[in-house]
GROMACS .gro file of C-alpha atoms in nm:
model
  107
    1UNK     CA    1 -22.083   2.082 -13.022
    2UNK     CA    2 -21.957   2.213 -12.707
    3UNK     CA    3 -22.191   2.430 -12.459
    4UNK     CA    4 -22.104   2.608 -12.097
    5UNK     CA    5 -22.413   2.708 -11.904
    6UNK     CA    6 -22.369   2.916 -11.546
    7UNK     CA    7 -22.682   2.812 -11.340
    8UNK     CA    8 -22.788   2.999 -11.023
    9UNK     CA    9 -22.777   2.819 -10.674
   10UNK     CA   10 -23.102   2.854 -10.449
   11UNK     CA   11 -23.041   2.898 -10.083
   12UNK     CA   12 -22.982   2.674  -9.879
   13UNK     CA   13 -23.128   2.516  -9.575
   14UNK     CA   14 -23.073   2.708  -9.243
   15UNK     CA   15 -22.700   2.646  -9.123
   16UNK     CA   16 -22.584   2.560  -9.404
   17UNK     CA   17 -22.337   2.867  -9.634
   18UNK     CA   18 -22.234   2.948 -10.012
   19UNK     CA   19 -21.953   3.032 -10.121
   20UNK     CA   20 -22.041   3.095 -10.478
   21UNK     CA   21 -22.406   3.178 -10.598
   22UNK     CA   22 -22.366   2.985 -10.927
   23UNK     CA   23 -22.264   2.684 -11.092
   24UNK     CA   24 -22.081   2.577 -11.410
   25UNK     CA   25 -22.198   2.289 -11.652
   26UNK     CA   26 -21.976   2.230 -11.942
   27UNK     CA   27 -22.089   1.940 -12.154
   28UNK     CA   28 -22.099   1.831 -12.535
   29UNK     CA   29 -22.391   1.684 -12.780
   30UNK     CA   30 -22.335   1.479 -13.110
   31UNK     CA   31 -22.540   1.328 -13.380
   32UNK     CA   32 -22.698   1.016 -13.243
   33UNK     CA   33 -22.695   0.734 -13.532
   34UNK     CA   34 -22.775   0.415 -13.662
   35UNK     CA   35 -22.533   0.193 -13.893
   36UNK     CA   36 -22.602  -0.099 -14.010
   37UNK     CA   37 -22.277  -0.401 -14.033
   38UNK     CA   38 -22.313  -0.743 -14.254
   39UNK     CA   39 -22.133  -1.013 -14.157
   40UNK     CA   40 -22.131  -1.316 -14.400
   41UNK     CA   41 -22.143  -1.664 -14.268
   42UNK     CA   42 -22.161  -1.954 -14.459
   43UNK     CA   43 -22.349  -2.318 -14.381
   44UNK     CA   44 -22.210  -2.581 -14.628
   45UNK     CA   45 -22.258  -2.421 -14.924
   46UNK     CA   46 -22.534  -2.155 -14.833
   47UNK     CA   47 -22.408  -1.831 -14.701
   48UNK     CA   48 -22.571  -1.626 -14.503
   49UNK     CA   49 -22.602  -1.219 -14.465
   50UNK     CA   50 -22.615  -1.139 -14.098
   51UNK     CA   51 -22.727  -0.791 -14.034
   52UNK     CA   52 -22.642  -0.604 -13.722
   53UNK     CA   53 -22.798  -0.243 -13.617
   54UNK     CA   54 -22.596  -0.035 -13.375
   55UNK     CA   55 -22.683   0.279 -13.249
   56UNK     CA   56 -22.390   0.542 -13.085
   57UNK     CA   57 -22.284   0.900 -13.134
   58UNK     CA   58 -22.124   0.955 -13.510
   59UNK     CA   59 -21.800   1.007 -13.390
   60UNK     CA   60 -21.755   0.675 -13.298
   61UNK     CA   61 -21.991   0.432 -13.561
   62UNK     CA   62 -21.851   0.640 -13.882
   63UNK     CA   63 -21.515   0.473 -13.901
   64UNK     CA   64 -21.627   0.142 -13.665
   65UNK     CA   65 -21.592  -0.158 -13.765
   66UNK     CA   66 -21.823  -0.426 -13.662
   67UNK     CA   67 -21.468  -0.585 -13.409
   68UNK     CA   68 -21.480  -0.281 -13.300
   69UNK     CA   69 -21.853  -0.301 -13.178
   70UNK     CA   70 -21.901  -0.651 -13.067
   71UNK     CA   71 -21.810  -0.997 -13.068
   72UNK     CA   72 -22.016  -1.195 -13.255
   73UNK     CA   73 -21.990  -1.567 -13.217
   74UNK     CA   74 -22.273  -1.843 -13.342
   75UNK     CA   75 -22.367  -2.175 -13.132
   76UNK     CA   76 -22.413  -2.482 -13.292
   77UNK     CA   77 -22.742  -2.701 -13.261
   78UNK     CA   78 -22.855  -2.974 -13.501
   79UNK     CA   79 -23.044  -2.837 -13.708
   80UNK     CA   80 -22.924  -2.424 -13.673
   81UNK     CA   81 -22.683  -2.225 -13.533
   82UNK     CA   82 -22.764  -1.930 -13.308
   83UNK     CA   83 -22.593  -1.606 -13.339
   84UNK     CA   84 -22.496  -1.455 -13.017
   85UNK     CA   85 -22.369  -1.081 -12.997
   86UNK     CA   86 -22.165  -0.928 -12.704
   87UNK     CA   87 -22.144  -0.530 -12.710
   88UNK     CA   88 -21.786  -0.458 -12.608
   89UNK     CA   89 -21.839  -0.087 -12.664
   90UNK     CA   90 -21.993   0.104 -12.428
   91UNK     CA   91 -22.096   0.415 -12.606
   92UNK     CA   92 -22.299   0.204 -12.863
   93UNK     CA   93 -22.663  -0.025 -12.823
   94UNK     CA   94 -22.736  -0.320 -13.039
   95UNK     CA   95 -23.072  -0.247 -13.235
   96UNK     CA   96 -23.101  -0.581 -13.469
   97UNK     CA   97 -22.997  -0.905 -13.563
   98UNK     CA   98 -23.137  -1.062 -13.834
   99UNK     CA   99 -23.137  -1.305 -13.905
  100UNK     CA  100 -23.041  -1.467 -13.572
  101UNK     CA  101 -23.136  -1.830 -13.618
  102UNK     CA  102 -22.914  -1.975 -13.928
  103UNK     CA  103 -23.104  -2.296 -14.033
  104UNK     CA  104 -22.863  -2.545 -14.197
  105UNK     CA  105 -22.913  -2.683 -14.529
  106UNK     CA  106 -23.070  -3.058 -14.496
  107UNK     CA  107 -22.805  -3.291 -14.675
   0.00000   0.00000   0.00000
């Protein structure tokens, strides 16, 4: 919720003046959370579950989705791909990816 405080100034160095003996601070908490996204991705005929952690106030993760958090892209090697995750939100952290190395299926 929202809070106002009024602090009190301390005096100043000599020369220097007030012109108020107090100051305002006006600022506003929120439930810090953690919500966990699943992206499927599929390897030839094996899919994978690819789970991501965030963690953000619960205004903004409870009606996120996971476009709305990142971009999440994979890069192909020979054997696996790599998932790679770019935040594009500001107000939220990337916990967890798991798994992040998607081995592909040996044909």
């Amino acid at each position: 919720g929202s809070m106002a405080i009024s602090l009190p100034l301390d005096e100043l160095e000599k020369g220097l003046e007030l012109s108020v003996n107090s100051v305002d601070v006006i600022g506003t908490s929120e439930y810090w959370v953690e919500k966990e996204f699943i992206y499927q991705r599929r390897i030839g005929q094996r899919v994978y579950e690819v789970k991501l952690w965030f963690s953000g106030p619960f205004s903004l993760l409870k009606n996120s989705e996971l476009i709305d958090l990142c971009e999440l892209t994979f890069k192909d090697f020979d054997k696996f791909e790599l998932a790679h995750v770019t935040v594009i939100n500001e107000g939220v952290e990337l916990l967890s990816i798991t798994p992040h190395k998607l081995e592909k299926p040996i044909q």
